Amino acid sequence: MVVAKLHEAGLRAEHAYCAALASVGISFLSWAASVKAEKAGTDRADRWGIFIGEWAPTFFGLGLALSQYENGGSRWKK
């Protein structure tokens, strides 16, 4: 199982939650930097912001799976 292997590698739910929150902030920063630095306009800035913003739900989902694994949820018992 992927979640078990990630947990064995040292990844914890808190790490995934922090990565999710960081990706929200990085999404905003990349959008703001792209608007200011590039002459392509807001279209490209929006694409950068959305691209990075899509990482947050993945990290939150991974955090939830790791949290359930850490709490010994019935789904993870062998």
Coordinates of C-alpha atoms in Angstrom, one line a residue:
M1 CA 0.0 0.0 0.0
V2 CA 1.3 3.4 -0.9
V3 CA 0.2 5.1 2.3
A4 CA 2.0 2.5 4.4
K5 CA 5.2 2.9 2.4
L6 CA 5.0 6.7 2.7
H7 CA 4.5 6.3 6.5
E8 CA 7.4 3.9 6.8
A9 CA 9.5 6.4 4.9
G10 CA 8.8 9.0 7.6
L11 CA 6.0 11.1 6.0
R12 CA 3.4 12.0 8.5
A13 CA -0.1 13.6 8.1
E14 CA 1.2 16.9 9.5
H15 CA 3.8 17.0 6.7
A16 CA 1.2 16.6 4.0
Y17 CA -1.1 19.3 5.7
C18 CA 1.8 21.7 5.8
A19 CA 2.6 21.0 2.1
A20 CA -1.1 21.7 1.3
L21 CA -1.1 25.0 3.1
A22 CA 2.3 26.0 1.6
S23 CA 1.0 25.2 -1.9
V24 CA -1.9 27.6 -1.4
G25 CA 0.5 30.3 -0.4
I26 CA 2.9 29.5 -3.3
S27 CA 0.0 29.5 -5.7
F28 CA -0.8 33.1 -4.7
L29 CA 2.8 34.1 -4.8
S30 CA 3.4 32.6 -8.2
W31 CA 0.3 34.3 -9.6
A32 CA 1.4 37.7 -8.2
A33 CA 5.0 37.3 -9.4
S34 CA 3.8 36.2 -12.9
V35 CA 1.4 39.2 -13.1
K36 CA 4.3 41.6 -12.3
A37 CA 7.2 40.0 -14.1
E38 CA 5.8 38.6 -17.3
K39 CA 4.3 40.6 -20.1
A40 CA 2.0 37.8 -21.1
G41 CA -0.8 39.2 -19.0
T42 CA -3.1 37.7 -16.5
D43 CA -3.9 34.7 -18.6
R44 CA -0.5 33.1 -17.9
A45 CA -0.5 34.3 -14.3
D46 CA -3.9 32.6 -13.8
R47 CA -2.5 29.3 -15.3
W48 CA 0.5 29.4 -13.0
G49 CA -1.7 30.0 -10.0
I50 CA -4.2 27.3 -10.9
F51 CA -1.4 24.8 -11.7
I52 CA 0.2 25.1 -8.3
G53 CA -3.2 25.5 -6.5
E54 CA -4.2 22.1 -7.8
W55 CA -1.5 20.5 -5.5
A56 CA -3.4 21.5 -2.3
P57 CA -6.3 19.0 -2.6
T58 CA -3.8 16.2 -3.3
F59 CA -1.8 17.0 -0.3
F60 CA -4.9 17.3 1.9
G61 CA -6.1 14.0 0.7
L62 CA -2.8 12.4 1.4
G63 CA -2.8 14.0 4.8
L64 CA -6.2 12.5 5.5
A65 CA -5.1 9.0 4.4
L66 CA -2.0 9.2 6.5
S67 CA -4.0 10.4 9.5
Q68 CA -6.3 7.5 9.2
Y69 CA -3.4 5.1 8.9
E70 CA -1.7 6.7 11.9
N71 CA -4.9 6.3 14.0
G72 CA -5.2 2.7 13.1
G73 CA -8.4 3.0 11.0
S74 CA -10.2 -0.3 10.2
R75 CA -9.4 0.1 6.5
W76 CA -5.7 -0.2 7.1
K77 CA -5.8 -3.3 9.4
K78 CA -4.6 -6.5 7.8

